[in-house]
PDB file of C-alpha atoms in Angstrom:
ATOM      1  CA  UNK N 162       6.591   5.788  10.689  1.00 89.00           C
ATOM      2  CA  UNK N 163       5.819   8.813   8.525  1.00 94.00           C
ATOM      3  CA  UNK N 164       7.878  11.021  10.840  1.00 95.00           C
ATOM      4  CA  UNK N 165      10.901   8.751  10.248  1.00 93.00           C
ATOM      5  CA  UNK N 166      10.497   9.217   6.482  1.00 95.00           C
ATOM      6  CA  UNK N 167      10.052  12.978   6.848  1.00 96.00           C
ATOM      7  CA  UNK N 168      13.093  13.250   9.117  1.00 96.00           C
ATOM      8  CA  UNK N 169      15.415  11.348   6.768  1.00 95.00           C
ATOM      9  CA  UNK N 170      13.832  12.484   3.461  1.00 96.00           C
ATOM     10  CA  UNK N 171      12.621  16.048   4.005  1.00 97.00           C
ATOM     11  CA  UNK N 172      11.647  16.721   0.357  1.00 96.00           C
ATOM     12  CA  UNK N 173       9.316  13.808  -0.337  1.00 96.00           C
ATOM     13  CA  UNK N 174       5.565  14.346  -0.431  1.00 96.00           C
ATOM     14  CA  UNK N 175       3.737  12.346   2.216  1.00 96.00           C
ATOM     15  CA  UNK N 176      -0.017  11.884   2.319  1.00 95.00           C
ATOM     16  CA  UNK N 177      -2.253  10.116   4.806  1.00 94.00           C
ATOM     17  CA  UNK N 178      -5.830   8.891   4.619  1.00 92.00           C
ATOM     18  CA  UNK N 179      -7.345   9.048   8.075  1.00 90.00           C
ATOM     19  CA  UNK N 180     -10.527  10.081   9.780  1.00 89.00           C
ATOM     20  CA  UNK N 181      -8.512  11.665  12.598  1.00 89.00           C
ATOM     21  CA  UNK N 182      -9.507  15.287  13.083  1.00 87.00           C
ATOM     22  CA  UNK N 183      -5.971  16.606  13.259  1.00 89.00           C
ATOM     23  CA  UNK N 184      -2.814  15.569  11.461  1.00 93.00           C
ATOM     24  CA  UNK N 185       0.729  16.848  11.971  1.00 93.00           C
ATOM     25  CA  UNK N 186       1.258  19.308   9.100  1.00 92.00           C
ATOM     26  CA  UNK N 187       5.043  19.095   9.564  1.00 94.00           C
ATOM     27  CA  UNK N 188       4.949  15.388   8.711  1.00 96.00           C
ATOM     28  CA  UNK N 189       2.136  15.189   6.157  1.00 96.00           C
ATOM     29  CA  UNK N 190       1.755  17.323   3.038  1.00 96.00           C
ATOM     30  CA  UNK N 191      -1.683  15.931   2.279  1.00 95.00           C
ATOM     31  CA  UNK N 192      -4.454  14.813   4.624  1.00 94.00           C
ATOM     32  CA  UNK N 193      -7.344  13.011   2.955  1.00 93.00           C
ATOM     33  CA  UNK N 194     -10.337  12.444   5.208  1.00 92.00           C
ATOM     34  CA  UNK N 195     -12.322   9.428   4.020  1.00 92.00           C
ATOM     35  CA  UNK N 196     -16.017   9.823   3.450  1.00 91.00           C
ATOM     36  CA  UNK N 197     -18.035   8.326   6.331  1.00 89.00           C
ATOM     37  CA  UNK N 198     -19.872   6.013   3.928  1.00 90.00           C
ATOM     38  CA  UNK N 199     -16.484   4.539   2.879  1.00 87.00           C
ATOM     39  CA  UNK N 200     -15.459   3.523   6.400  1.00 85.00           C
ATOM     40  CA  UNK N 201     -16.508  -0.100   6.352  1.00 82.00           C
ATOM     41  CA  UNK N 202     -16.922  -2.356   9.347  1.00 79.00           C
ATOM     42  CA  UNK N 203     -14.088  -4.746   9.973  1.00 77.00           C
ATOM     43  CA  UNK N 204     -13.389  -8.038  11.678  1.00 76.00           C
ATOM     44  CA  UNK N 205     -11.655  -8.645  14.994  1.00 73.00           C
ATOM     45  CA  UNK N 206     -11.156 -12.330  14.179  1.00 72.00           C
ATOM     46  CA  UNK N 207      -9.585 -12.122  10.699  1.00 65.00           C
ATOM     47  CA  UNK N 208      -5.897 -12.468  11.546  1.00 65.00           C
ATOM     48  CA  UNK N 209      -3.823 -12.729  14.656  1.00 66.00           C
ATOM     49  CA  UNK N 210      -4.379  -9.230  16.024  1.00 65.00           C
ATOM     50  CA  UNK N 211      -3.584  -8.883  19.706  1.00 72.00           C
ATOM     51  CA  UNK N 212      -5.316  -5.512  20.026  1.00 74.00           C
ATOM     52  CA  UNK N 213      -8.727  -6.854  18.849  1.00 74.00           C
ATOM     53  CA  UNK N 214      -9.346  -3.705  16.786  1.00 73.00           C
ATOM     54  CA  UNK N 215     -11.587  -4.379  13.779  1.00 72.00           C
ATOM     55  CA  UNK N 216      -9.627  -4.701  10.524  1.00 74.00           C
ATOM     56  CA  UNK N 217     -10.807  -4.106   6.982  1.00 78.00           C
ATOM     57  CA  UNK N 218      -8.947  -3.109   3.836  1.00 82.00           C
ATOM     58  CA  UNK N 219     -11.672  -1.950   1.478  1.00 87.00           C
ATOM     59  CA  UNK N 220     -11.373   1.716   2.500  1.00 88.00           C
ATOM     60  CA  UNK N 221      -7.638   1.548   1.809  1.00 89.00           C
ATOM     61  CA  UNK N 222      -8.192  -0.012  -1.621  1.00 91.00           C
ATOM     62  CA  UNK N 223     -10.686   2.673  -2.576  1.00 91.00           C
ATOM     63  CA  UNK N 224      -8.302   5.476  -1.682  1.00 92.00           C
ATOM     64  CA  UNK N 225      -5.284   3.767  -3.285  1.00 93.00           C
ATOM     65  CA  UNK N 226      -7.262   3.910  -6.524  1.00 91.00           C
ATOM     66  CA  UNK N 227      -7.668   7.654  -6.031  1.00 90.00           C
ATOM     67  CA  UNK N 228      -4.090   8.582  -5.203  1.00 93.00           C
ATOM     68  CA  UNK N 229      -3.165  12.094  -6.359  1.00 93.00           C
ATOM     69  CA  UNK N 230       0.450  11.088  -7.028  1.00 94.00           C
ATOM     70  CA  UNK N 231       1.968   9.937 -10.339  1.00 95.00           C
ATOM     71  CA  UNK N 232       3.969   7.359  -8.373  1.00 97.00           C
ATOM     72  CA  UNK N 233       2.360   6.149  -5.152  1.00 97.00           C
ATOM     73  CA  UNK N 234       4.419   4.298  -2.578  1.00 96.00           C
ATOM     74  CA  UNK N 235       1.931   2.969  -0.029  1.00 94.00           C
ATOM     75  CA  UNK N 236       3.436   1.774   3.241  1.00 92.00           C
ATOM     76  CA  UNK N 237       1.881   0.442   6.425  1.00 88.00           C
ATOM     77  CA  UNK N 238       2.443   2.335   9.646  1.00 83.00           C
ATOM     78  CA  UNK N 239       5.014  -0.184  10.916  1.00 81.00           C
ATOM     79  CA  UNK N 240       7.520   0.695   8.169  1.00 86.00           C
ATOM     80  CA  UNK N 241      10.376   2.990   9.176  1.00 86.00           C
ATOM     81  CA  UNK N 242      13.006   4.849   7.193  1.00 89.00           C
ATOM     82  CA  UNK N 243      16.494   3.969   8.397  1.00 87.00           C
ATOM     83  CA  UNK N 244      18.880   5.532   5.868  1.00 90.00           C
ATOM     84  CA  UNK N 245      19.074   9.256   5.118  1.00 94.00           C
ATOM     85  CA  UNK N 246      17.873  10.022   1.595  1.00 95.00           C
ATOM     86  CA  UNK N 247      17.030   6.432   0.639  1.00 93.00           C
ATOM     87  CA  UNK N 248      13.287   6.995   0.195  1.00 94.00           C
ATOM     88  CA  UNK N 249      13.998  10.122  -1.870  1.00 96.00           C
ATOM     89  CA  UNK N 250      16.434   8.149  -4.059  1.00 95.00           C
ATOM     90  CA  UNK N 251      13.906   5.322  -4.458  1.00 94.00           C
ATOM     91  CA  UNK N 252      11.111   7.692  -5.491  1.00 96.00           C
ATOM     92  CA  UNK N 253      13.395   9.731  -7.784  1.00 97.00           C
ATOM     93  CA  UNK N 254      14.486   6.508  -9.513  1.00 96.00           C
ATOM     94  CA  UNK N 255      10.874   5.373  -9.820  1.00 96.00           C
ATOM     95  CA  UNK N 256       9.846   8.674 -11.418  1.00 96.00           C
ATOM     96  CA  UNK N 257      12.836   8.871 -13.773  1.00 97.00           C
ATOM     97  CA  UNK N 258      12.380   5.289 -14.999  1.00 97.00           C
ATOM     98  CA  UNK N 259       8.574   5.115 -15.003  1.00 96.00           C
ATOM     99  CA  UNK N 260       8.835   2.633 -12.136  1.00 97.00           C
ATOM    100  CA  UNK N 261      11.580   0.710 -13.940  1.00 96.00           C
ATOM    101  CA  UNK N 262       9.032  -0.359 -16.555  1.00 96.00           C
ATOM    102  CA  UNK N 263       6.649  -1.956 -14.061  1.00 97.00           C
ATOM    103  CA  UNK N 264       3.066  -0.902 -13.449  1.00 97.00           C
ATOM    104  CA  UNK N 265       3.127  -2.077  -9.828  1.00 97.00           C
ATOM    105  CA  UNK N 266       5.694  -3.597  -7.478  1.00 95.00           C
ATOM    106  CA  UNK N 267       5.408  -4.839  -3.928  1.00 92.00           C
ATOM    107  CA  UNK N 268       7.122  -6.852  -1.264  1.00 87.00           C
ATOM    108  CA  UNK N 269       7.032 -10.623  -1.613  1.00 85.00           C
ATOM    109  CA  UNK N 270       6.010 -12.502   1.513  1.00 77.00           C
ATOM    110  CA  UNK N 271       7.678 -15.798   0.700  1.00 70.00           C
ATOM    111  CA  UNK N 272      10.685 -17.341  -0.957  1.00 70.00           C
ATOM    112  CA  UNK N 273       9.884 -18.648  -4.383  1.00 70.00           C
ATOM    113  CA  UNK N 274       6.815 -17.600  -6.377  1.00 76.00           C
ATOM    114  CA  UNK N 275       5.639 -14.025  -5.951  1.00 79.00           C
ATOM    115  CA  UNK N 276       2.874 -13.554  -3.399  1.00 81.00           C
ATOM    116  CA  UNK N 277       2.029  -9.934  -2.615  1.00 86.00           C
ATOM    117  CA  UNK N 278       2.780  -8.476   0.751  1.00 86.00           C
ATOM    118  CA  UNK N 279       1.096  -5.156   0.324  1.00 86.00           C
ATOM    119  CA  UNK N 280       2.365  -3.488   3.469  1.00 87.00           C
ATOM    120  CA  UNK N 281       4.756  -2.054   0.883  1.00 90.00           C
ATOM    121  CA  UNK N 282       3.536  -1.438  -2.629  1.00 93.00           C
ATOM    122  CA  UNK N 283       4.426   1.113  -5.248  1.00 96.00           C
ATOM    123  CA  UNK N 284       2.615   1.808  -8.488  1.00 97.00           C
ATOM    124  CA  UNK N 285       2.449   4.305 -11.297  1.00 96.00           C
ATOM    125  CA  UNK N 286      -0.838   5.460 -12.653  1.00 93.00           C
ATOM    126  CA  UNK N 287      -1.495   3.856 -16.045  1.00 93.00           C
ATOM    127  CA  UNK N 288      -4.591   2.450 -17.719  1.00 94.00           C
ATOM    128  CA  UNK N 289      -3.345  -0.997 -16.614  1.00 96.00           C
ATOM    129  CA  UNK N 290      -3.120   0.014 -12.940  1.00 96.00           C
ATOM    130  CA  UNK N 291      -6.520   1.671 -13.203  1.00 95.00           C
ATOM    131  CA  UNK N 292      -7.939  -1.666 -14.387  1.00 96.00           C
ATOM    132  CA  UNK N 293      -6.002  -3.489 -11.662  1.00 97.00           C
ATOM    133  CA  UNK N 294      -7.370  -1.243  -8.916  1.00 95.00           C
ATOM    134  CA  UNK N 295     -10.936  -1.653 -10.164  1.00 95.00           C
ATOM    135  CA  UNK N 296     -10.563  -5.438 -10.383  1.00 96.00           C
ATOM    136  CA  UNK N 297      -8.866  -5.627  -6.953  1.00 96.00           C
ATOM    137  CA  UNK N 298     -11.644  -3.570  -5.335  1.00 94.00           C
ATOM    138  CA  UNK N 299     -14.396  -5.681  -6.897  1.00 95.00           C
ATOM    139  CA  UNK N 300     -12.679  -8.958  -5.937  1.00 95.00           C
ATOM    140  CA  UNK N 301     -12.314  -7.673  -2.377  1.00 93.00           C
ATOM    141  CA  UNK N 302     -16.004  -6.779  -2.210  1.00 91.00           C
ATOM    142  CA  UNK N 303     -16.944 -10.227  -3.499  1.00 94.00           C
ATOM    143  CA  UNK N 304     -14.680 -12.064  -1.029  1.00 91.00           C
ATOM    144  CA  UNK N 305     -15.682  -9.883   1.903  1.00 85.00           C
ATOM    145  CA  UNK N 306     -14.726  -6.488   3.247  1.00 81.00           C
ATOM    146  CA  UNK N 307     -12.511  -7.946   5.977  1.00 79.00           C
ATOM    147  CA  UNK N 308     -11.003 -10.802   3.947  1.00 83.00           C
ATOM    148  CA  UNK N 309      -7.302 -11.017   3.041  1.00 83.00           C
ATOM    149  CA  UNK N 310      -6.567  -8.214   0.573  1.00 90.00           C
ATOM    150  CA  UNK N 311      -3.248  -9.760  -0.469  1.00 90.00           C
ATOM    151  CA  UNK N 312      -4.909 -12.790  -2.028  1.00 92.00           C
ATOM    152  CA  UNK N 313      -7.346 -10.566  -3.943  1.00 94.00           C
ATOM    153  CA  UNK N 314      -4.398  -8.447  -5.147  1.00 96.00           C
ATOM    154  CA  UNK N 315      -2.669 -11.592  -6.389  1.00 95.00           C
ATOM    155  CA  UNK N 316      -5.792 -12.705  -8.290  1.00 95.00           C
ATOM    156  CA  UNK N 317      -6.296  -9.236  -9.778  1.00 96.00           C
ATOM    157  CA  UNK N 318      -2.642  -9.036 -10.842  1.00 96.00           C
ATOM    158  CA  UNK N 319      -2.792 -12.443 -12.515  1.00 95.00           C
ATOM    159  CA  UNK N 320      -5.999 -11.559 -14.329  1.00 96.00           C
ATOM    160  CA  UNK N 321      -4.698  -8.190 -15.478  1.00 96.00           C
ATOM    161  CA  UNK N 322      -1.297  -9.575 -16.518  1.00 96.00           C
ATOM    162  CA  UNK N 323      -2.975 -12.208 -18.681  1.00 95.00           C
ATOM    163  CA  UNK N 324      -5.657  -9.989 -20.186  1.00 95.00           C
ATOM    164  CA  UNK N 325      -4.147  -6.517 -20.186  1.00 88.00           C
ATOM    165  CA  UNK N 326      -0.376  -6.853 -20.048  1.00 95.00           C
ATOM    166  CA  UNK N 327       0.079  -5.609 -16.471  1.00 97.00           C
ATOM    167  CA  UNK N 328       3.738  -5.699 -15.465  1.00 96.00           C
ATOM    168  CA  UNK N 329       4.392  -6.678 -11.825  1.00 95.00           C
ATOM    169  CA  UNK N 330       7.717  -6.270 -10.038  1.00 93.00           C
ATOM    170  CA  UNK N 331       9.140  -6.947  -6.612  1.00 90.00           C
ATOM    171  CA  UNK N 332      10.305  -4.139  -4.349  1.00 88.00           C
ATOM    172  CA  UNK N 333      13.971  -4.769  -3.539  1.00 81.00           C
ATOM    173  CA  UNK N 334      14.570  -6.140  -0.059  1.00 74.00           C
ATOM    174  CA  UNK N 335      16.444  -2.973   0.960  1.00 74.00           C
ATOM    175  CA  UNK N 336      13.178  -1.084   0.499  1.00 76.00           C
ATOM    176  CA  UNK N 337      10.806  -3.796   1.641  1.00 67.00           C
ATOM    177  CA  UNK N 338      11.497  -4.761   5.222  1.00 66.00           C
ATOM    178  CA  UNK N 339       9.266  -4.105   8.213  1.00 60.00           C
ATOM    179  CA  UNK N 340       9.281  -5.537  11.698  1.00 57.00           C
ATOM    180  CA  UNK N 341       6.495  -7.901  12.618  1.00 55.00           C
ATOM    181  CA  UNK N 342       7.457  -7.783  16.270  1.00 52.00           C
ATOM    182  CA  UNK N 343       9.737  -5.609  18.323  1.00 51.00           C
ATOM    183  CA  UNK N 344      11.205  -6.699  21.610  1.00 51.00           C
ATOM    184  CA  UNK N 345      12.753  -4.486  24.212  1.00 54.00           C
ATOM    185  CA  UNK N 346      16.080  -5.854  25.428  1.00 54.00           C
TER     186      UNK N 346
END
């Protein structure tokens, strides 16, 4: 996925958080190795995962809160760039407009009321997003390391919008599509 973004948007900065020993320096500008004490155990039964690998999202939340970028666009590894320059244009627009006035935006996983689908989220670092990240992390810890991190994001966003004025947007569909399944024809 990252290689597709690098290929079609050669000037963007791409970082990865992974405990892999080596990372392709032509694809990634920044390699953050998580501390061993922040690699939490996951669940093989939380979700419909065919590979039975343990899943947990707490490590990701911790490192999202420590992003070195002014604007962070966090994407899952199943998201691919399809149009030359589109990611660069998206990030340039986000920087120039201070994320179009939003603190955070993400994909919406349903028609109707907003429900986060955080395979694709973008945020700018503000005191409001700092509070959001702290609240999200603490809610996730309380609900369980391997529990659904989208529900805890929704709760944290609602709490921060009501108490601290957090502004939440939706990533436009053109920038928020990812395949759930791929079939070979």
